[in-house]
PDB file of C-alpha atoms in Angstrom:
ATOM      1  CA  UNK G1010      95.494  65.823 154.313  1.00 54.00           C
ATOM      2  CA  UNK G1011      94.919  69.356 152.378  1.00 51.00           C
ATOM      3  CA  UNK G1012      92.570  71.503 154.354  1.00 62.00           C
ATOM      4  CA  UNK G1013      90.329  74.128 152.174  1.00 58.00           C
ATOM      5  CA  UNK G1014      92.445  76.728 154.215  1.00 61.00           C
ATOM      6  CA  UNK G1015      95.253  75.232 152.141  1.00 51.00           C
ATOM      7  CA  UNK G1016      93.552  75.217 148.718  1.00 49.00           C
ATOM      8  CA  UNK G1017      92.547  78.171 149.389  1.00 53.00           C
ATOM      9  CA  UNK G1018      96.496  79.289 149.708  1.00 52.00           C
ATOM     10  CA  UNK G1019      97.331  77.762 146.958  1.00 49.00           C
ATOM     11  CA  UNK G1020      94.914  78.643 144.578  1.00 56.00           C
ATOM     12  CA  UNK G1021      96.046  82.673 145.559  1.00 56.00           C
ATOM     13  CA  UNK G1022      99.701  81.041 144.972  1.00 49.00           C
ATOM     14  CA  UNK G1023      98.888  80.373 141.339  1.00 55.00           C
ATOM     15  CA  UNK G1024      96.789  83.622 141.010  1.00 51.00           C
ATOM     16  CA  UNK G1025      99.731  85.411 142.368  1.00 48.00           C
ATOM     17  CA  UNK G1026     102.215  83.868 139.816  1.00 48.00           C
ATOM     18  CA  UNK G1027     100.026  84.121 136.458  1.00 43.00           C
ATOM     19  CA  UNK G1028      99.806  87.807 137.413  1.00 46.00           C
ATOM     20  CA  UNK G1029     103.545  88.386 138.061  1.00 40.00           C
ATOM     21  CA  UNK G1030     103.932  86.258 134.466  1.00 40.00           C
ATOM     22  CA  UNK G1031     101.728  88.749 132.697  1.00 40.00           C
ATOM     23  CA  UNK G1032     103.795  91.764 134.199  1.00 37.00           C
ATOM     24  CA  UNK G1033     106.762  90.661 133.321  1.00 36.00           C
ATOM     25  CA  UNK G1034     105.510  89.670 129.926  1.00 35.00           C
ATOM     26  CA  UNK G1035     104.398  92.663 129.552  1.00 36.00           C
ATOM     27  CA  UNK G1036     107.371  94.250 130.410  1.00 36.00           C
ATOM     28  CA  UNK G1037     109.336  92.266 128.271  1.00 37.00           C
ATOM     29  CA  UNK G1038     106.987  93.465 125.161  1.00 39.00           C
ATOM     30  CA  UNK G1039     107.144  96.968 126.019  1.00 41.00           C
ATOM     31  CA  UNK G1040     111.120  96.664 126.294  1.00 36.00           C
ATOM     32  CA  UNK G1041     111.315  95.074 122.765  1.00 39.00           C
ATOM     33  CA  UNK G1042     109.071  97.876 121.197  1.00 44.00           C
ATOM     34  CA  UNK G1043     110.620 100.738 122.419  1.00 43.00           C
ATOM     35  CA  UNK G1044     114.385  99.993 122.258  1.00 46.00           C
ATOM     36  CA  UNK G1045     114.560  96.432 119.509  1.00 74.00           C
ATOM     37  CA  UNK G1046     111.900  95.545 117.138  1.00 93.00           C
ATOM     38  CA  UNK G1047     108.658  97.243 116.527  1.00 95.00           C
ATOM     39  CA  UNK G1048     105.841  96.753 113.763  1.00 95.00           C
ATOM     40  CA  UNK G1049     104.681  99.451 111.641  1.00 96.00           C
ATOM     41  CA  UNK G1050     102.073  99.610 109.366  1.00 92.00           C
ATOM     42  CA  UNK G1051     102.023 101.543 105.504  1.00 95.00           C
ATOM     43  CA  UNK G1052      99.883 103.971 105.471  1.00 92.00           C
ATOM     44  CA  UNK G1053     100.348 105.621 102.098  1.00 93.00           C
ATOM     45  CA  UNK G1054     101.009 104.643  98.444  1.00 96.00           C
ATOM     46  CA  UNK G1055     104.257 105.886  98.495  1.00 97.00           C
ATOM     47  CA  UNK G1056     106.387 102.849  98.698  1.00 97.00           C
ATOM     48  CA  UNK G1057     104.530 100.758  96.378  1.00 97.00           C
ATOM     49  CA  UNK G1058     104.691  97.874  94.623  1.00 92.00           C
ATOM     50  CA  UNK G1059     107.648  97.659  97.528  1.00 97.00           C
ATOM     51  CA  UNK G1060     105.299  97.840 100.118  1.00 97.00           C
ATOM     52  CA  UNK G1061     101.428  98.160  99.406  1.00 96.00           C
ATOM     53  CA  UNK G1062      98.989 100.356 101.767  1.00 95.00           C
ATOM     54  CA  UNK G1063      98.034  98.980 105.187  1.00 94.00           C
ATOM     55  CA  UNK G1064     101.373  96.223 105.008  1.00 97.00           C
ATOM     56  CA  UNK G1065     102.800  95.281 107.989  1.00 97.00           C
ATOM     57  CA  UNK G1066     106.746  95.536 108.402  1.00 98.00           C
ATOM     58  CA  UNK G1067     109.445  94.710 110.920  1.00 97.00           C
ATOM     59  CA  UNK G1068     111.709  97.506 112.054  1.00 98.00           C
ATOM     60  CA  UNK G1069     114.931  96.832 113.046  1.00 97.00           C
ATOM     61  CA  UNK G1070     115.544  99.903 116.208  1.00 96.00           C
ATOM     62  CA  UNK G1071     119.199  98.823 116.548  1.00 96.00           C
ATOM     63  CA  UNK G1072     120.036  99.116 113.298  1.00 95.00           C
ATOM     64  CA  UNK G1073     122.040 102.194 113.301  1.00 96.00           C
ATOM     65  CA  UNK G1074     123.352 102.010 116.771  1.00 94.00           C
ATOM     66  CA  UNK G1075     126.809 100.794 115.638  1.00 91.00           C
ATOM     67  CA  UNK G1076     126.838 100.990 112.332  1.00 94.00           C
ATOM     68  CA  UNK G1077     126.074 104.139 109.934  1.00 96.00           C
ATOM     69  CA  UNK G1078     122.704 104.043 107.824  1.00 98.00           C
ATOM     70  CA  UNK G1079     123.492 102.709 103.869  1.00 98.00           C
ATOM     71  CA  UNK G1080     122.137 103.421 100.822  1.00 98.00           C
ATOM     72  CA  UNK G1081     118.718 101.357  99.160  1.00 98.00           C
ATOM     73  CA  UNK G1082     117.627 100.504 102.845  1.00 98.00           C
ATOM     74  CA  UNK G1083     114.381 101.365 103.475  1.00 98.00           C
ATOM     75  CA  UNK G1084     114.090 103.496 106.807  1.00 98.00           C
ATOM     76  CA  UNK G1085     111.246 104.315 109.335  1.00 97.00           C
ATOM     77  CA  UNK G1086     112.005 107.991 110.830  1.00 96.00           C
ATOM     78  CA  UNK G1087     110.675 111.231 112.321  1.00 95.00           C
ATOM     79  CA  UNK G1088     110.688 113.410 109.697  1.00 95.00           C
ATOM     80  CA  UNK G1089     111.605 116.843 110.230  1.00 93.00           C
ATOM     81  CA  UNK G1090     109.893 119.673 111.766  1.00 90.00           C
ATOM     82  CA  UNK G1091     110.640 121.564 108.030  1.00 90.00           C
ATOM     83  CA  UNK G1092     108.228 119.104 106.458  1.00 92.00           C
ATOM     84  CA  UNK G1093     105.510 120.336 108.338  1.00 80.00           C
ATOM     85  CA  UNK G1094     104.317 116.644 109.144  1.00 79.00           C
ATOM     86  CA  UNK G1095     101.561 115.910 111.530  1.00 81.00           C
ATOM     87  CA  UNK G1096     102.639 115.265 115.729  1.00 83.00           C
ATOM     88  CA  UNK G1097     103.669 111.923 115.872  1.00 84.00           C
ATOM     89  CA  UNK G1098     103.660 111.008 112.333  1.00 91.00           C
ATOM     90  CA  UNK G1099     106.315 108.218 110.498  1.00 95.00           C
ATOM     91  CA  UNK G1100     107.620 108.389 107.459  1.00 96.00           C
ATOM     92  CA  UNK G1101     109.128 104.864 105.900  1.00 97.00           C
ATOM     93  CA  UNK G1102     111.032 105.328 102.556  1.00 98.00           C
ATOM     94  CA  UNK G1103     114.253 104.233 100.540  1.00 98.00           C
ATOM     95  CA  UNK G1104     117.630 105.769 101.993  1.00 98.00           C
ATOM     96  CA  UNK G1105     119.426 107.079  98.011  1.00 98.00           C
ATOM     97  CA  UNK G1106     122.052 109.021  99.223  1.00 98.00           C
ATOM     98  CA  UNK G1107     124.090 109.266 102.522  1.00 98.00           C
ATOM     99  CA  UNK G1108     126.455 111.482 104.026  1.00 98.00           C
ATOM    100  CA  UNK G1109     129.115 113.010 101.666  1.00 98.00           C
ATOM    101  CA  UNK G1110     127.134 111.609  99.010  1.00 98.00           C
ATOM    102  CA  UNK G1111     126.355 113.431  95.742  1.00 98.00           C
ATOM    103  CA  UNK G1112     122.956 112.992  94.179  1.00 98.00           C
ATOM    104  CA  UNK G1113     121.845 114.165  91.082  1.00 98.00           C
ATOM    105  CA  UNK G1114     118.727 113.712  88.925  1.00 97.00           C
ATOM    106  CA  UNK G1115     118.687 112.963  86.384  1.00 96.00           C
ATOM    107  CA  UNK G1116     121.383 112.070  84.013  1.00 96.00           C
ATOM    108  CA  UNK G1117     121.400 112.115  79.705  1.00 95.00           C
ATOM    109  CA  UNK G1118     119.384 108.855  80.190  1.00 96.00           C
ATOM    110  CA  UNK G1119     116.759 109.982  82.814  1.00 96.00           C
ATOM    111  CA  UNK G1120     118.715 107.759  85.815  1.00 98.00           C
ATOM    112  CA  UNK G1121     119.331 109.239  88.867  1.00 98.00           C
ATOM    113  CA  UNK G1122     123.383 109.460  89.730  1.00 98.00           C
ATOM    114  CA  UNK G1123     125.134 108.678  92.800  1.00 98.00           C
ATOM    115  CA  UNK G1124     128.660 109.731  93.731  1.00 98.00           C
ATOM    116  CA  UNK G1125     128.319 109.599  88.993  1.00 97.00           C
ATOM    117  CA  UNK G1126     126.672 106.252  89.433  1.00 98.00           C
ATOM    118  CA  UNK G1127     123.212 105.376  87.653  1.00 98.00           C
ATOM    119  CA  UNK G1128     121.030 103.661  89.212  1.00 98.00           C
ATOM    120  CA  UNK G1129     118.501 100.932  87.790  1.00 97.00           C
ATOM    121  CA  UNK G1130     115.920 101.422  89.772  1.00 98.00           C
ATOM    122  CA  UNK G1131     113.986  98.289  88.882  1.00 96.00           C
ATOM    123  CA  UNK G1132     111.770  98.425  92.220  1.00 97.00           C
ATOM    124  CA  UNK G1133     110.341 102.206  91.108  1.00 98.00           C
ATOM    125  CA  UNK G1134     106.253 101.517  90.950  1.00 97.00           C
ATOM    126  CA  UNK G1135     105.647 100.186  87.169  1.00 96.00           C
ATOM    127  CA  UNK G1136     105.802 103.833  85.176  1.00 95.00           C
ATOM    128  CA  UNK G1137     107.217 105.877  87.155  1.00 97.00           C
ATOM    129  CA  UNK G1138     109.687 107.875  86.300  1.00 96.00           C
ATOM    130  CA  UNK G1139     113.086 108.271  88.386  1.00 97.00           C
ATOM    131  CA  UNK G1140     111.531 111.862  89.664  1.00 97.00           C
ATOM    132  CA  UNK G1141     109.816 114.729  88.271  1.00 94.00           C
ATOM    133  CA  UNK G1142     111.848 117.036  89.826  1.00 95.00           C
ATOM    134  CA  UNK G1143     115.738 117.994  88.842  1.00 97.00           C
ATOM    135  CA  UNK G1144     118.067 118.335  91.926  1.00 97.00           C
ATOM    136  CA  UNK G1145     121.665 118.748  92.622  1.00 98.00           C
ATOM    137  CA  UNK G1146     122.492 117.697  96.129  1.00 98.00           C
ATOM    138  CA  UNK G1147     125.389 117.061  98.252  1.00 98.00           C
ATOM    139  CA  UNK G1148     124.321 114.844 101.520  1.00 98.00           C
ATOM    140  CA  UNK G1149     125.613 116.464 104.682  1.00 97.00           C
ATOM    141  CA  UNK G1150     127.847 115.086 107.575  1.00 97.00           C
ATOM    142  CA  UNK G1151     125.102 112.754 109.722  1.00 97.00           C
ATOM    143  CA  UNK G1152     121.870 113.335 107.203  1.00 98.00           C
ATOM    144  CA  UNK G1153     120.605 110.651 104.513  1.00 98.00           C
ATOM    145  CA  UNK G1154     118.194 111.329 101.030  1.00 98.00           C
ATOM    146  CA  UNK G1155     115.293 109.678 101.270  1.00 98.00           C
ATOM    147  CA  UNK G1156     113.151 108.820  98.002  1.00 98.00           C
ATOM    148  CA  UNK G1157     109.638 106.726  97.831  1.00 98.00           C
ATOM    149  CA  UNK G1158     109.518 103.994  95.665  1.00 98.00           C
ATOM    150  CA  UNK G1159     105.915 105.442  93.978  1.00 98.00           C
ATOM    151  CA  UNK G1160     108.245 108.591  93.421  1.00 97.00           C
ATOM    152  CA  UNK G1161     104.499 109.826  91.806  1.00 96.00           C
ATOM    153  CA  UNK G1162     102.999 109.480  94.768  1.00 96.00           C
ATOM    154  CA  UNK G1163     105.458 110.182  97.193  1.00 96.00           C
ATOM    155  CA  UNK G1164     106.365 113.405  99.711  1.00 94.00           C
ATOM    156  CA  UNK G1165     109.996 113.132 100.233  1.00 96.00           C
ATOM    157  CA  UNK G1166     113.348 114.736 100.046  1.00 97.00           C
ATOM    158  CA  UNK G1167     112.433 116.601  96.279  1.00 97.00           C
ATOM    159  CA  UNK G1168     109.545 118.363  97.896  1.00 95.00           C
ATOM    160  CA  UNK G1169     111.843 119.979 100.549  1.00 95.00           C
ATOM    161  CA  UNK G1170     114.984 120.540  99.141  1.00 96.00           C
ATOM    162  CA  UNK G1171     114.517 124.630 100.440  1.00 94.00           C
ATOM    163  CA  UNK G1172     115.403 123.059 103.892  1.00 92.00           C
ATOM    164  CA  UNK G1173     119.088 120.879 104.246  1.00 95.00           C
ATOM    165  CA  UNK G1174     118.669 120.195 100.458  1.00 96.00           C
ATOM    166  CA  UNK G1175     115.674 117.736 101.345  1.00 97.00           C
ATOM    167  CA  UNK G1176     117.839 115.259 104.038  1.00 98.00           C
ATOM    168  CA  UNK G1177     116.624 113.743 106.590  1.00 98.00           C
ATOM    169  CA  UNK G1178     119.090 113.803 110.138  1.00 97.00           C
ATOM    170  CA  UNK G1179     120.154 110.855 111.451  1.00 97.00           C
ATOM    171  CA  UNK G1180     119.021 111.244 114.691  1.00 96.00           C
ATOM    172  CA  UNK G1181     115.573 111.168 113.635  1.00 96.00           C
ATOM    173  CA  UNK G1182     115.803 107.701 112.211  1.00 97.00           C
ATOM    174  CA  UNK G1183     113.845 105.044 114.139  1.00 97.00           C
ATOM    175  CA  UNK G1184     115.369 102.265 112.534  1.00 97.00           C
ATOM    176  CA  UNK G1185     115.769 100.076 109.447  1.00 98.00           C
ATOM    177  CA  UNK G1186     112.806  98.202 108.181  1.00 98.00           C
ATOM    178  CA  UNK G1187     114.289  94.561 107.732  1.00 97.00           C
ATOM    179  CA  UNK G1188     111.011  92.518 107.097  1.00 97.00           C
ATOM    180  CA  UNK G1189     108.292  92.786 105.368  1.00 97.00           C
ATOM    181  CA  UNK G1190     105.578  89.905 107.480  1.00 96.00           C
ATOM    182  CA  UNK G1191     101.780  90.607 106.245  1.00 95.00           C
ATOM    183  CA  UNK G1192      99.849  89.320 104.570  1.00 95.00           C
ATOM    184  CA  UNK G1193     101.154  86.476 104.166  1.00 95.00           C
ATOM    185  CA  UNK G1194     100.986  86.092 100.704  1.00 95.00           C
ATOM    186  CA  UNK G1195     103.470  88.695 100.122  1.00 95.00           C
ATOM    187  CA  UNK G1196     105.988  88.101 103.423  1.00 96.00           C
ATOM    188  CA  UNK G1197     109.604  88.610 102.389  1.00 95.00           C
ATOM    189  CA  UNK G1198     112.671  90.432 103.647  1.00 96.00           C
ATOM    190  CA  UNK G1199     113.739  93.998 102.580  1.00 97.00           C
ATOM    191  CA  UNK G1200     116.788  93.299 101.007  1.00 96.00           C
ATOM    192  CA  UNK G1201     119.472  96.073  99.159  1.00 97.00           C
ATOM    193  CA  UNK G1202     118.680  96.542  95.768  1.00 97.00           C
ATOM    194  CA  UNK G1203     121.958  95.545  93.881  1.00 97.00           C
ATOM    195  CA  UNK G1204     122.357  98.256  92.338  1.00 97.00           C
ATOM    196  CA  UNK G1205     123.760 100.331  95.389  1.00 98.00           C
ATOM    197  CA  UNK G1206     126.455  97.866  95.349  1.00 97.00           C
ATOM    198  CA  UNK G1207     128.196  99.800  92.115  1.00 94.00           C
ATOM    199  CA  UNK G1208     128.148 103.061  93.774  1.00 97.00           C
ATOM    200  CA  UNK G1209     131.193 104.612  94.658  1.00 96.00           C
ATOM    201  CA  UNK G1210     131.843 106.301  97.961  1.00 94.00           C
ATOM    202  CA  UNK G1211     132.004 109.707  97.980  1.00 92.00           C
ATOM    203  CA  UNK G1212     134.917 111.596  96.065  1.00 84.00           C
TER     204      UNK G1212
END
């Protein structure tokens, strides 16, 4: 026969065990965000219609830990201390060019080139051109070339091209966003545009 002595003990059993769930739940969160997957939200225009303000995305953290980053992926990083960005701050934009690549804007027909490839750059925002801005830029060992989508609206590599031509390292990447998840409505993955499969690597 249970005694309220032992109710007692085994009521501060269960207590005892929904806390040590939560910890380690917690725990378990905490690991995922800082070293696997971690949301981010868009706070800007500059990705559109790719990714709209205030989306929600999935980033990928382990993306680039054994494999190099590739070109039409779109990429959460730090950018660098050159682009005068607030503490803390995120960029998330389209990866163009990577190391050893040679990018060039724009050709006879207003396309951006690639190691002499043009891209069609069917997910620029409706309008926009390829850029406003001419460059000539040769991608350094371990740096990428970052472009917005809403290349109108967007602060990327053209607007710092004083400073490592414009790349970003690739240290300061935080990962590869893989999914885009809310709303709802709009909840797809982040593929490769397919026209970064024609480019060449680099001569």
């Amino acid at each position: 026969m249970s005694t309220s002595t032992d109710v007692a003990k085994a009521r501060r059993a269960r207590w005892v065990e929904y806390l040590v769930l939560i910890v380690v739940a917690v725990v378990v969160a905490g690991v995922v965000r800082t070293f696997l997957v971690q949301t981010f939200y868009i706070p800007s225009a500059s990705m559109e219609q790719t990714l709209d303000l205030d989306d929600k995305v999935l980033v990928n953290k382990t993306a680039y830990w054994f494999e190099p980053p590739g070109r039409g992926e779109v990429v959460v990083f730090a950018p660098p201390v050159e682009w005068s960005a607030a503490p803390g701050q995120n960029y998330i934009k389209r990866i163009i060019g990577v190391a050893g690549d040679h990018v060039i804007c724009c050709d006879r027909n207003q396309k951006i080139t690639v190691n002499g490839q043009p891209l069609d750059e069917d997910y620029l925002y409706p309008g926009d051109a390829p850029s406003d801005k001419t460059f000539d830029v040769t991608v350094g060992a371990g740096r990428v070339f970052v472009l917005g989508d809403h290349r109108s609206a967007s602060g990327d590599s053209r607007e710092h091209l004083d400073a490592a031509n414009g790349t970003v390292p690739e240290d300061r990447l935080v990962g590869r966003a893989f999914v885009l998840f809310w709303p709802p409505s709009r909840a797809r993955t982040l593929a490769v545009p397919a026209t970064f499969a024609d480019v060449p690597g680099p001569r």
